[in-house]
Tab-separated table of C-alpha atoms and ligand atoms in Angstrom:
chain	number	residue	atom	x	y	z
A	263	MET	CA	29.404	-12.662	-16.633
A	264	GLU	CA	27.035	-13.945	-19.286
A	265	TYR	CA	23.100	-14.492	-18.705
A	266	PHE	CA	21.936	-14.590	-22.037
A	267	GLU	CA	23.467	-17.499	-23.820
A	268	ASN	CA	21.174	-20.105	-23.969
A	269	ILE	CA	17.580	-19.211	-24.693
A	270	ASN	CA	15.513	-22.277	-24.814
A	271	CYS	CA	11.664	-21.995	-25.098
A	272	VAL	CA	10.984	-25.659	-26.418
A	273	ASP	CA	8.598	-26.450	-23.623
A	274	MET	CA	5.415	-24.665	-24.292
A	275	GLY	CA	3.984	-23.387	-21.438
A	276	ARG	CA	7.011	-22.328	-19.806
A	277	ILE	CA	7.864	-18.462	-19.783
A	278	CYS	CA	10.749	-17.823	-21.703
A	279	ILE	CA	13.603	-16.736	-19.838
A	280	PRO	CA	17.308	-17.247	-20.784
A	281	ASP	CA	19.338	-20.313	-19.346
A	282	SER	CA	21.936	-18.987	-16.554
A	283	ASP	CA	24.731	-21.154	-14.816
A	284	TYR	CA	23.715	-19.335	-12.112
A	285	PRO	CA	20.832	-20.341	-9.603
A	286	ARG	CA	17.620	-18.678	-10.338
A	287	VAL	CA	15.720	-16.409	-7.710
A	288	VAL	CA	11.955	-15.917	-8.434
A	289	VAL	CA	10.440	-13.351	-6.494
A	290	VAL	CA	6.560	-12.715	-6.924
A	291	GLY	CA	5.960	-9.383	-6.136
A	292	GLY	CA	8.136	-5.830	-6.251
A	293	GLY	CA	6.432	-4.146	-3.332
A	294	PHE	CA	8.920	-2.752	-0.760
A	295	ALA	CA	10.074	-6.054	0.569
A	296	GLY	CA	10.234	-7.907	-3.204
A	297	LEU	CA	11.888	-4.479	-4.515
A	298	ASN	CA	14.883	-4.271	-1.320
A	299	LEU	CA	15.714	-7.910	-1.987
A	300	VAL	CA	15.875	-7.744	-5.618
A	301	LYS	CA	18.065	-4.403	-5.194
A	302	ARG	CA	20.191	-6.017	-2.906
A	303	LEU	CA	20.813	-9.325	-5.373
A	304	LYS	CA	21.378	-7.017	-8.356
A	305	ASN	CA	24.860	-7.712	-9.660
A	306	MET	CA	25.178	-10.908	-7.411
A	307	PRO	CA	25.881	-14.601	-8.793
A	308	VAL	CA	22.282	-15.301	-9.252
A	309	GLN	CA	19.564	-14.874	-11.900
A	310	VAL	CA	16.877	-12.839	-10.419
A	311	VAL	CA	13.251	-12.999	-12.066
A	312	LEU	CA	10.841	-10.490	-10.612
A	313	ILE	CA	7.441	-11.468	-11.536
A	314	ASP	CA	4.869	-8.615	-10.860
A	315	LYS	CA	1.311	-8.180	-12.047
A	316	ASN	CA	1.853	-4.386	-12.391
A	317	ASN	CA	4.977	-3.240	-14.742
A	318	PHE	CA	5.848	-0.458	-11.508
A	319	HIS	CA	6.419	-0.245	-8.125
A	320	GLN	CA	3.624	1.534	-5.767
A	321	PHE	CA	4.486	3.924	-2.987
A	322	LEU	CA	1.420	2.688	-1.101
A	323	PRO	CA	2.270	5.631	1.893
A	324	LEU	CA	1.033	8.260	-0.397
A	325	LEU	CA	-2.073	6.579	-2.023
A	326	TYR	CA	-4.424	8.909	0.157
A	327	GLN	CA	-2.915	12.215	-1.666
A	328	VAL	CA	-3.865	10.849	-5.356
A	329	ALA	CA	-7.429	9.766	-4.022
A	330	THR	CA	-7.558	13.582	-2.691
A	331	SER	CA	-6.333	15.192	-5.671
A	332	GLY	CA	-3.160	16.128	-3.961
A	333	ILE	CA	-0.626	14.515	-6.558
A	334	GLU	CA	-0.825	12.843	-9.898
A	335	PRO	CA	-0.604	9.164	-9.986
A	336	ASP	CA	2.564	9.144	-11.917
A	337	ASN	CA	4.371	10.729	-8.961
A	338	ILE	CA	4.178	7.601	-6.365
A	339	VAL	CA	4.935	4.606	-9.057
A	340	PHE	CA	8.227	3.920	-11.073
A	341	PRO	CA	8.584	1.058	-13.634
A	342	PHE	CA	10.663	-2.497	-12.970
A	343	ARG	CA	12.286	-2.066	-16.085
A	344	LYS	CA	14.051	1.487	-15.854
A	345	LEU	CA	15.069	0.529	-12.383
A	346	PHE	CA	16.670	-2.423	-13.855
A	347	ASN	CA	17.848	-1.845	-16.796
A	348	GLN	CA	21.233	-1.714	-16.057
A	349	ASN	CA	21.468	-5.115	-14.123
A	350	PRO	CA	21.515	-7.965	-16.632
A	351	ASN	CA	21.157	-10.594	-14.067
A	352	VAL	CA	17.491	-9.047	-13.069
A	353	LEU	CA	14.978	-10.048	-15.485
A	354	TYR	CA	11.393	-8.884	-15.103
A	355	ARG	CA	7.780	-10.497	-16.354
A	356	MET	CA	4.793	-8.613	-16.140
A	357	ALA	CA	2.303	-11.414	-15.121
A	358	GLU	CA	0.333	-12.822	-11.988
A	359	ALA	CA	1.384	-15.559	-9.957
A	360	THR	CA	-1.259	-18.301	-9.434
A	361	GLY	CA	0.234	-21.116	-7.461
A	362	ILE	CA	3.362	-23.063	-6.769
A	363	ASP	CA	4.276	-26.883	-7.593
A	364	ALA	CA	6.545	-27.530	-4.995
A	365	GLU	CA	7.650	-30.566	-5.766
A	366	ASN	CA	8.761	-30.031	-9.314
A	367	LYS	CA	9.913	-26.526	-8.372
A	368	ARG	CA	7.798	-24.404	-10.826
A	369	LEU	CA	5.842	-21.426	-10.050
A	370	ASN	CA	2.855	-21.226	-12.453
A	371	SER	CA	1.190	-17.919	-13.523
A	372	THR	CA	-1.123	-16.225	-15.616
A	373	ILE	CA	1.798	-16.378	-18.331
A	374	GLY	CA	3.006	-19.807	-17.777
A	375	TYR	CA	5.230	-21.551	-15.655
A	376	ILE	CA	8.727	-20.791	-14.381
A	377	LYS	CA	11.112	-22.723	-12.901
A	378	TYR	CA	13.196	-21.875	-9.733
A	379	ASP	CA	15.971	-22.570	-7.452
A	380	TYR	CA	14.815	-19.987	-4.902
A	381	LEU	CA	11.471	-18.727	-4.614
A	382	VAL	CA	10.417	-15.727	-2.397
A	383	LEU	CA	6.450	-14.972	-1.953
A	384	ALA	CA	6.298	-11.349	-1.666
A	385	GLY	CA	2.789	-10.290	-2.990
A	386	GLY	CA	1.826	-7.866	-0.190
A	387	SER	CA	-1.947	-8.202	1.181
A	388	ALA	CA	-5.209	-7.500	-0.247
A	389	VAL	CA	-8.153	-5.684	1.077
A	390	ASN	CA	-10.238	-7.699	3.524
A	391	PHE	CA	-13.695	-6.988	3.409
A	392	PHE	CA	-14.534	-9.949	5.528
A	393	GLY	CA	-17.142	-11.381	3.327
A	394	ASN	CA	-19.542	-8.189	3.530
A	395	SER	CA	-21.159	-8.178	0.241
A	396	GLY	CA	-22.494	-4.777	0.606
A	397	PHE	CA	-18.886	-3.508	1.594
A	398	GLU	CA	-17.369	-5.336	-1.455
A	399	ASN	CA	-19.623	-4.381	-4.113
A	400	PHE	CA	-20.712	-0.449	-3.169
A	401	GLY	CA	-17.294	0.444	-1.022
A	402	GLN	CA	-13.803	0.601	-2.018
A	403	GLY	CA	-10.679	-0.242	-0.859
A	404	LEU	CA	-7.310	1.500	-0.369
A	405	LYS	CA	-4.521	-1.090	-1.671
A	406	THR	CA	-3.392	-0.005	-4.873
A	407	ILE	CA	-2.842	3.006	-7.356
A	408	THR	CA	-6.213	1.660	-9.220
A	409	ASP	CA	-8.072	2.142	-5.920
A	410	ALA	CA	-6.577	5.276	-5.414
A	411	LEU	CA	-7.757	6.622	-8.799
A	412	ASP	CA	-11.135	4.716	-8.193
A	413	ILE	CA	-11.959	6.803	-5.262
A	414	ARG	CA	-10.689	10.064	-6.697
A	415	SER	CA	-13.342	9.308	-9.757
A	416	LYS	CA	-15.973	8.186	-7.429
A	417	LEU	CA	-15.958	11.667	-5.226
A	418	LEU	CA	-15.744	14.005	-8.124
A	419	GLN	CA	-18.389	11.947	-10.101
A	420	ASN	CA	-20.540	12.005	-7.026
A	421	LEU	CA	-19.990	15.819	-6.760
A	422	GLU	CA	-20.928	16.194	-10.326
A	423	LYS	CA	-24.171	14.286	-9.753
A	424	ALA	CA	-24.817	16.423	-6.442
A	425	THR	CA	-25.050	19.440	-8.542
A	426	ILE	CA	-27.777	17.945	-11.010
A	427	THR	CA	-30.094	17.002	-8.241
A	428	CYS	CA	-32.699	19.084	-6.617
A	429	ILE	CA	-33.311	17.410	-3.752
A	430	LYS	CA	-31.021	18.449	-0.437
A	431	GLU	CA	-31.043	15.602	0.768
A	432	GLU	CA	-29.408	13.640	-2.083
A	433	LYS	CA	-26.922	16.572	-2.352
A	434	GLN	CA	-26.128	15.925	1.041
A	435	THR	CA	-25.466	12.278	0.631
A	436	LEU	CA	-23.883	12.486	-2.739
A	437	SER	CA	-21.200	14.942	-1.582
A	438	SER	CA	-20.760	13.076	1.580
A	439	VAL	CA	-17.555	10.263	2.308
A	440	ALA	CA	-17.777	7.550	5.150
A	441	ILE	CA	-14.069	6.348	5.982
A	442	VAL	CA	-13.765	2.636	8.072
A	443	GLY	CA	-10.869	2.076	9.721
A	444	GLY	CA	-8.939	4.482	12.226
A	445	GLY	CA	-5.276	3.684	11.136
A	446	PRO	CA	-3.074	5.574	9.740
A	447	ALA	CA	-4.612	5.066	6.155
A	448	GLY	CA	-7.857	6.101	7.246
A	449	VAL	CA	-6.593	9.347	9.339
A	450	GLU	CA	-4.488	10.344	6.659
A	451	LEU	CA	-7.702	10.275	4.193
A	452	ALA	CA	-10.163	12.056	6.463
A	453	GLY	CA	-7.530	14.493	6.932
A	454	ALA	CA	-6.953	15.142	3.354
A	455	PHE	CA	-10.759	14.942	2.274
A	456	ALA	CA	-11.510	17.865	5.139
A	457	GLU	CA	-8.595	19.824	3.194
A	458	PHE	CA	-10.911	19.338	-0.050
A	459	LYS	CA	-13.773	19.871	1.772
A	460	LYS	CA	-12.016	23.361	2.927
A	461	TYR	CA	-10.477	24.415	0.184
A	462	ILE	CA	-11.574	23.221	-3.012
A	463	LEU	CA	-15.521	22.505	-2.507
A	464	PRO	CA	-16.316	26.482	-2.108
A	465	LYS	CA	-14.222	27.196	-5.241
A	466	ASP	CA	-15.157	24.451	-7.664
A	467	TYR	CA	-18.439	23.763	-6.802
A	468	PRO	CA	-20.339	26.738	-5.607
A	469	GLU	CA	-23.561	24.903	-6.521
A	470	LEU	CA	-23.257	23.189	-3.462
A	471	LYS	CA	-22.475	25.834	-0.884
A	472	ASN	CA	-25.785	25.375	1.332
A	473	VAL	CA	-24.741	21.329	1.379
A	474	GLU	CA	-22.427	20.269	4.130
A	475	MET	CA	-20.266	17.843	2.816
A	476	LYS	CA	-19.834	14.953	5.585
A	477	ILE	CA	-16.497	13.176	6.359
A	478	TYR	CA	-17.115	10.415	8.842
A	479	LEU	CA	-14.261	8.365	10.271
A	480	LEU	CA	-15.452	5.234	11.917
A	481	GLU	CA	-13.392	3.238	14.333
A	482	ALA	CA	-14.992	0.324	15.894
A	483	SER	CA	-12.403	0.249	19.051
A	484	ASP	CA	-12.139	3.250	21.574
A	485	ARG	CA	-9.317	5.097	19.641
A	486	ILE	CA	-7.806	6.030	16.457
A	487	LEU	CA	-3.621	5.325	15.549
A	488	GLN	CA	-4.306	2.510	18.163
A	489	TRP	CA	-0.473	1.557	17.615
A	490	MET	CA	0.599	5.032	18.868
A	491	PRO	CA	0.989	6.270	22.440
A	492	GLY	CA	-2.679	7.386	23.829
A	493	LYS	CA	-1.309	11.035	23.665
A	494	LEU	CA	-0.692	11.011	20.137
A	495	SER	CA	-4.315	9.256	19.529
A	496	GLU	CA	-5.828	11.961	21.287
A	497	LYS	CA	-3.735	14.734	19.721
A	498	ALA	CA	-4.745	13.303	15.924
A	499	LEU	CA	-8.410	12.868	16.856
A	500	LYS	CA	-8.246	16.765	18.255
A	501	TYR	CA	-6.528	17.680	14.687
A	502	LEU	CA	-9.299	15.810	13.014
A	503	THR	CA	-12.241	16.964	14.857
A	504	ALA	CA	-10.867	20.865	14.241
A	505	GLN	CA	-10.939	19.981	10.790
A	506	LYS	CA	-14.654	19.428	10.869
A	507	VAL	CA	-14.268	15.456	10.465
A	508	ASP	CA	-17.177	13.313	12.479
A	509	VAL	CA	-14.874	11.026	14.249
A	510	MET	CA	-17.142	8.101	15.477
A	511	LEU	CA	-15.179	5.960	18.119
A	512	ASN	CA	-17.035	2.300	19.251
A	513	ALA	CA	-18.666	2.679	16.110
A	514	PRO	CA	-18.704	-0.728	14.099
A	515	VAL	CA	-19.891	-0.359	11.029
A	516	LYS	CA	-22.566	-3.235	9.591
A	517	SER	CA	-23.764	-2.744	6.341
A	518	PHE	CA	-23.555	-0.143	3.359
A	519	ASN	CA	-26.273	0.267	0.387
A	520	GLY	CA	-24.734	2.476	-1.745
A	521	SER	CA	-26.007	5.396	0.147
A	522	THR	CA	-26.716	4.681	3.691
A	523	VAL	CA	-24.113	3.033	6.078
A	524	THR	CA	-25.351	1.325	9.138
A	525	LEU	CA	-23.696	0.846	12.145
A	526	GLN	CA	-24.040	-2.236	14.479
A	527	SER	CA	-25.696	0.256	17.048
A	528	GLY	CA	-28.450	0.800	14.258
A	529	LYS	CA	-27.481	4.288	13.642
A	530	ASN	CA	-27.838	5.182	10.085
A	531	LEU	CA	-25.496	7.459	8.291
A	532	ASN	CA	-25.992	8.983	4.434
A	533	ALA	CA	-22.660	9.249	2.692
A	534	ALA	CA	-22.282	8.091	-1.388
A	535	ALA	CA	-19.109	7.080	-1.036
A	536	PHE	CA	-17.436	4.688	1.550
A	537	ILE	CA	-13.925	3.610	1.972
A	538	TRP	CA	-12.836	0.437	3.519
A	539	THR	CA	-9.346	0.912	5.139
A	540	ALA	CA	-10.236	-1.714	8.198
A	541	GLY	CA	-8.620	-4.969	7.235
A	542	VAL	CA	-6.199	-6.792	4.959
A	543	LYS	CA	-5.343	-10.356	4.447
A	544	GLY	CA	-2.047	-11.987	2.505
A	545	SER	CA	-2.401	-11.996	-1.416
A	546	SER	CA	-3.514	-15.279	-2.326
A	547	ILE	CA	-1.288	-18.112	-3.904
A	548	GLU	CA	-2.238	-21.758	-4.685
A	549	GLY	CA	-0.555	-24.821	-4.268
A	550	LEU	CA	0.916	-24.492	-0.328
A	551	PRO	CA	0.592	-27.248	2.064
A	552	SER	CA	-2.170	-27.159	4.673
A	553	GLY	CA	-1.201	-25.255	7.780
A	554	VAL	CA	0.976	-22.634	6.291
A	555	LYS	CA	-1.721	-20.175	5.979
A	556	THR	CA	-2.525	-18.041	9.067
A	557	ARG	CA	-5.729	-16.934	10.174
A	558	GLN	CA	-5.449	-13.526	7.983
A	559	ASN	CA	-3.968	-15.608	5.138
A	560	ARG	CA	-0.694	-14.473	5.859
A	561	LEU	CA	2.182	-17.017	5.450
A	562	ALA	CA	3.835	-18.659	8.501
A	563	VAL	CA	7.730	-18.598	8.265
A	564	ASP	CA	10.495	-19.063	10.524
A	565	GLU	CA	13.207	-16.521	11.827
A	566	PHE	CA	14.670	-16.848	8.249
A	567	ASN	CA	11.766	-16.008	6.043
A	568	ARG	CA	11.797	-19.532	5.180
A	569	ILE	CA	8.168	-21.242	4.743
A	570	GLN	CA	8.513	-24.589	6.716
A	571	SER	CA	7.797	-27.683	5.070
A	572	LEU	CA	8.805	-26.127	1.554
A	573	ASP	CA	12.034	-26.704	0.292
A	574	LYS	CA	13.765	-23.183	-0.994
A	575	VAL	CA	10.560	-21.607	-0.720
A	576	PHE	CA	10.773	-17.953	1.209
A	577	ALA	CA	7.966	-15.342	2.341
A	578	ILE	CA	8.933	-11.794	3.191
A	579	GLY	CA	6.705	-8.089	3.599
A	580	ASP	CA	2.858	-7.922	4.494
A	581	ILE	CA	2.367	-11.544	3.083
A	582	ALA	CA	4.591	-13.380	5.876
A	583	GLN	CA	3.792	-13.690	9.320
A	584	MET	CA	7.408	-14.420	11.685
A	585	LYS	CA	5.789	-14.939	15.368
A	586	THR	CA	8.625	-14.008	17.763
A	587	GLU	CA	8.981	-13.491	21.508
A	588	ASN	CA	8.447	-9.558	21.145
A	589	TYR	CA	5.926	-10.177	18.342
A	590	PRO	CA	3.732	-13.013	18.842
A	591	SER	CA	1.287	-11.725	16.304
A	592	GLY	CA	4.483	-11.543	14.056
A	593	HIS	CA	5.652	-7.971	13.125
A	594	PRO	CA	3.701	-4.803	12.004
A	595	MET	CA	2.320	-4.685	8.205
A	596	VAL	CA	4.123	-1.864	7.372
A	597	ALA	CA	6.700	-0.402	4.958
A	598	GLN	CA	9.982	-1.163	7.393
A	599	THR	CA	9.265	-4.531	8.092
A	600	ALA	CA	9.144	-5.193	4.287
A	601	ILE	CA	12.228	-3.471	3.815
A	602	GLN	CA	14.352	-4.935	6.663
A	603	GLN	CA	12.844	-8.681	5.699
A	604	GLY	CA	13.931	-8.186	1.593
A	605	LYS	CA	17.466	-7.053	2.898
A	606	ALA	CA	17.586	-9.547	5.391
A	607	LEU	CA	17.031	-12.469	3.212
A	608	ALA	CA	18.943	-11.120	0.542
A	609	ALA	CA	21.725	-11.760	2.931
A	610	ASN	CA	20.948	-14.864	4.159
A	611	LEU	CA	20.270	-16.085	0.211
A	612	MET	CA	24.127	-15.056	0.014
A	613	LYS	CA	25.039	-17.076	3.111
A	614	ILE	CA	22.890	-20.145	1.608
A	615	LEU	CA	25.159	-20.156	-2.131
A	616	ASN	CA	28.536	-19.607	0.233
A	617	LYS	CA	27.068	-22.347	2.572
A	618	GLU	CA	27.629	-20.005	5.494
A	619	PRO	CA	25.204	-20.010	8.642
A	620	LEU	CA	22.228	-18.173	8.276
A	621	ILE	CA	21.308	-14.891	10.090
A	622	PRO	CA	17.736	-14.754	12.040
A	623	PHE	CA	15.605	-11.668	11.359
A	624	GLU	CA	15.533	-8.998	13.964
A	625	TYR	CA	12.939	-6.102	13.286
A	626	HIS	CA	14.311	-2.621	14.034
A	627	ASP	CA	11.130	-0.347	14.796
A	628	LYS	CA	12.151	3.088	12.967
A	629	GLY	CA	8.638	4.802	14.553
A	630	SER	CA	5.926	5.506	13.308
A	631	MET	CA	3.780	8.615	12.151
A	632	ALA	CA	0.331	9.804	10.350
A	633	THR	CA	0.013	13.155	8.817
A	634	ILE	CA	-3.522	15.003	9.241
A	635	GLY	CA	-3.636	17.415	6.410
A	636	LYS	CA	-0.823	19.664	5.173
A	637	LYS	CA	0.350	21.128	8.448
A	638	ARG	CA	0.119	18.664	11.190
A	639	ALA	CA	0.956	15.165	12.195
A	640	VAL	CA	1.711	13.206	15.091
A	641	ALA	CA	5.303	10.895	15.086
A	642	LYS	CA	6.913	8.743	17.444
A	643	ILE	CA	10.306	8.191	16.669
A	644	LYS	CA	12.172	5.852	19.359
A	645	ASN	CA	11.656	8.077	22.507
A	646	LEU	CA	10.836	11.449	20.624
A	647	GLU	CA	6.750	11.744	20.642
A	648	THR	CA	5.771	14.894	18.737
A	649	GLY	CA	2.953	16.363	16.976
A	650	GLY	CA	1.864	19.325	15.366
A	651	PHE	CA	3.901	21.126	12.308
A	652	ASN	CA	7.123	19.875	13.711
A	653	ALA	CA	5.639	16.533	13.273
A	654	TRP	CA	4.629	17.384	9.742
A	655	LEU	CA	8.071	18.441	8.614
A	656	ILE	CA	9.641	14.924	9.579
A	657	TRP	CA	7.015	13.060	8.150
A	658	SER	CA	6.954	15.083	4.716
A	659	PHE	CA	11.038	15.033	4.809
A	660	ILE	CA	10.647	11.203	5.150
A	661	HIS	CA	8.251	10.498	2.602
A	662	LEU	CA	9.953	12.721	0.259
A	663	MET	CA	12.780	10.777	0.760
A	664	SER	CA	11.320	7.376	0.725
A	665	ILE	CA	9.660	8.121	-3.000
A	666	LEU	CA	11.600	6.163	-5.638
A	667	GLY	CA	13.144	8.628	-8.583
A	668	ILE	CA	14.791	12.148	-8.381
A	669	ARG	CA	12.164	13.012	-10.755
A	670	ASN	CA	9.266	11.919	-8.577
A	671	LYS	CA	10.707	13.277	-5.747
A	672	ILE	CA	10.763	16.918	-7.374
A	673	LEU	CA	7.074	16.550	-8.857
A	674	VAL	CA	5.887	15.742	-5.121
A	675	ALA	CA	7.672	18.422	-3.671
A	676	ILE	CA	6.028	20.837	-5.871
A	677	ASN	CA	2.980	19.565	-5.204
A	678	TRP	CA	3.223	19.678	-1.970
A	679	LEU	CA	4.424	23.615	-1.835
A	680	TRP	CA	1.844	24.521	-4.648
A	681	SER	CA	-0.575	23.113	-2.030
A	682	TYR	CA	1.016	24.794	0.937
A	683	PHE	CA	1.125	28.235	-0.366
A	684	THR	CA	-1.814	28.255	-2.508
A	685	TYR	CA	-4.232	25.668	-0.585
A	686	ASP	CA	-5.021	24.645	-4.053
A	687	LYS	CA	-4.922	20.550	-5.193
A	688	GLY	CA	-3.420	19.171	-8.125
A	689	ASP	CA	-5.830	16.673	-10.437
A	690	ARG	CA	-9.266	17.259	-10.121
A	691	VAL	CA	-10.152	15.400	-13.421
A	692	ILE	CA	-12.389	12.279	-13.927
A	693	ILE	CA	-9.942	10.374	-16.413
A	694	ARG	CA	-12.100	7.275	-16.287
A	695	ARG	CA	-15.295	6.607	-14.749
A	696	ALA	CA	-15.359	4.667	-11.262
A	697	PRO	CA	-15.548	1.136	-12.563
A	698	GLY	CA	-18.971	-1.234	-12.614
A	699	GLY	CA	-21.453	-0.681	-9.349
A	700	LYS	CA	-18.674	1.541	-8.282
A	701	GLY	CA	-19.471	4.617	-10.692
B	904	FAD	C1	-3.126	3.260	1.834
B	904	FAD	C2	-2.006	2.554	2.649
B	904	FAD	C3	-0.944	3.423	3.516
B	904	FAD	C4	0.143	3.166	3.954
B	904	FAD	N1	0.741	4.040	4.655
B	904	FAD	C5	1.819	3.454	5.276
B	904	FAD	C6	2.763	4.121	6.030
B	904	FAD	O1	2.589	5.473	6.067
B	904	FAD	N2	3.836	3.960	6.619
B	904	FAD	C7	4.218	2.486	6.315
B	904	FAD	O2	5.440	2.079	7.110
B	904	FAD	N3	3.114	1.455	5.742
B	904	FAD	C8	2.109	1.916	5.317
B	904	FAD	N4	1.575	1.345	4.489
B	904	FAD	C9	1.724	-0.207	4.813
B	904	FAD	C10	2.760	-1.213	3.678
B	904	FAD	O3	2.593	-0.037	2.720
B	904	FAD	C11	2.939	-2.156	3.380
B	904	FAD	O4	3.142	-2.758	4.657
B	904	FAD	C12	4.260	-2.267	2.481
B	904	FAD	O5	3.829	-2.231	1.021
B	904	FAD	C13	4.320	-4.181	2.645
B	904	FAD	O6	4.991	-4.061	1.576
B	904	FAD	P1	5.186	-5.502	0.449
B	904	FAD	O7	6.457	-5.538	-0.466
B	904	FAD	O8	4.578	-6.539	1.342
B	904	FAD	O9	3.983	-5.632	-0.077
B	904	FAD	P2	3.418	-4.503	-1.285
B	904	FAD	O10	3.966	-3.471	-1.069
B	904	FAD	O11	2.271	-4.568	-0.935
B	904	FAD	O12	4.035	-5.253	-2.729
B	904	FAD	C14	3.087	-6.294	-3.263
B	904	FAD	C15	3.497	-6.367	-4.659
B	904	FAD	O13	3.286	-7.535	-5.303
B	904	FAD	C16	2.561	-7.685	-6.424
B	904	FAD	N5	1.612	-8.980	-6.170
B	904	FAD	C17	0.756	-9.162	-5.248
B	904	FAD	N6	0.321	-10.286	-5.930
B	904	FAD	C18	0.683	-10.710	-6.829
B	904	FAD	C19	0.616	-12.030	-7.624
B	904	FAD	N7	-0.295	-12.886	-7.418
B	904	FAD	N8	1.382	-12.054	-8.829
B	904	FAD	C20	2.195	-11.232	-9.169
B	904	FAD	N9	2.485	-9.950	-8.214
B	904	FAD	C21	1.909	-9.903	-7.219
B	904	FAD	C22	1.597	-6.312	-6.256
B	904	FAD	O14	1.653	-5.705	-7.628
B	904	FAD	C23	3.018	-5.140	-5.565
B	904	FAD	O15	3.632	-4.841	-6.499
B	904	FAD	C24	0.397	1.562	4.074
B	904	FAD	C25	-0.359	0.723	3.189
B	904	FAD	C26	-1.456	1.144	2.348
B	904	FAD	C27	-2.154	0.330	1.462
């Protein structure tokens, strides 16, 4: 197969992509969904162009460990070019997709436009602050590796500031963290901060020995890990409480001004770090017909991941909302949905090219889990519901196996083993300051 014969860039504004005799599949986003799609299309009779604003895939489930100095950022990212350098039919361009011109079958981006035969939107989701400017200006979401590094910098900078001030209340506020959202990201983050507090703070910051670092986990509903069986939610709550995390249930948050969190109830909590894990929305893209976007800014798709009313345009992963009988609000926004939709669409694209009937997407729930610190987790896998050390071993194995690249797997395993036996953590350096008002 020859993919690089005619390079034609006469048309200004067009991204330079070699012409090909094969149909062109443009994929926006190399997350779990996009990556699994592209992997299945490599060496197939299509030209694949992957567009992502980052030049790497990020393993989001371990972001919280980067944010709490558990592992290095490089361990959970993998460059696209390295992934596909043996596959001449896969091209990568670093760009942000900005809009679709469906009539002319063009995707617009920050580096120009590209023509497509098939377009797949797999841009994932973004943090949803629900328009609260206090959360947005002074708080921090956790959706990308940059967010994780910002949180790490913010906490370490705050602790440095806490050592400088002589006012005890200020020390307390600067060393405290409020996490909003009792889903897996919030729970895992709270557990990891608790370990930081127990094992690192006394060693690295002896100046703060008379100050108690407060870790608040604020959940609007009456239980954490809502999608888990009640018994496991209770277990997770017990583990967090034992680690001295202040878990507050039925505690919706009203505002944050940089140092004080105000709950809807009127109660105030002092914390200079505010991490929002309580809402996401589909990534934005312009040019879609009205009616396609759902309430959460996700894109309504049919059972083949086609966006209705657009020809040959698909959406997969977090950005897609496929309502089915079993999932009337769409499938859960988790890695398995994205992976399975990526694979299913690759198979269906081949069927389209071969003029065969398509297979509707069927989600296989492989279970869910969350870890609390380095020795405990809760897991529900099919009929198995377990908590504690065994669940933690399962969690560790599955996550280690899911990270891309042997080198990354080994480095993460070393970091975990090191931390397990020495009670120490990895990177505690402020490489760059948390930006803007977040510093
Ligand atoms: C902190 C955290 C922890 C999580 N933990 C778990 C877990 O333990 N288990 C689990 O199953 N799920 C977990 N999830 C959810 C899971 O990570 C997502 O459901 C999954 O990543 C969705 O995959 P995706 O491919 O749709 O999107 P993503 O993985 O978000 O990928 C989207 C990609 O699109 C790119 N992109 C976005 N917009 C544009 C644009 N306009 N132009 C170009 N590129 C663009 C991004 O750079 C990114 O590479 C977690 C999520 C977070 C944030």
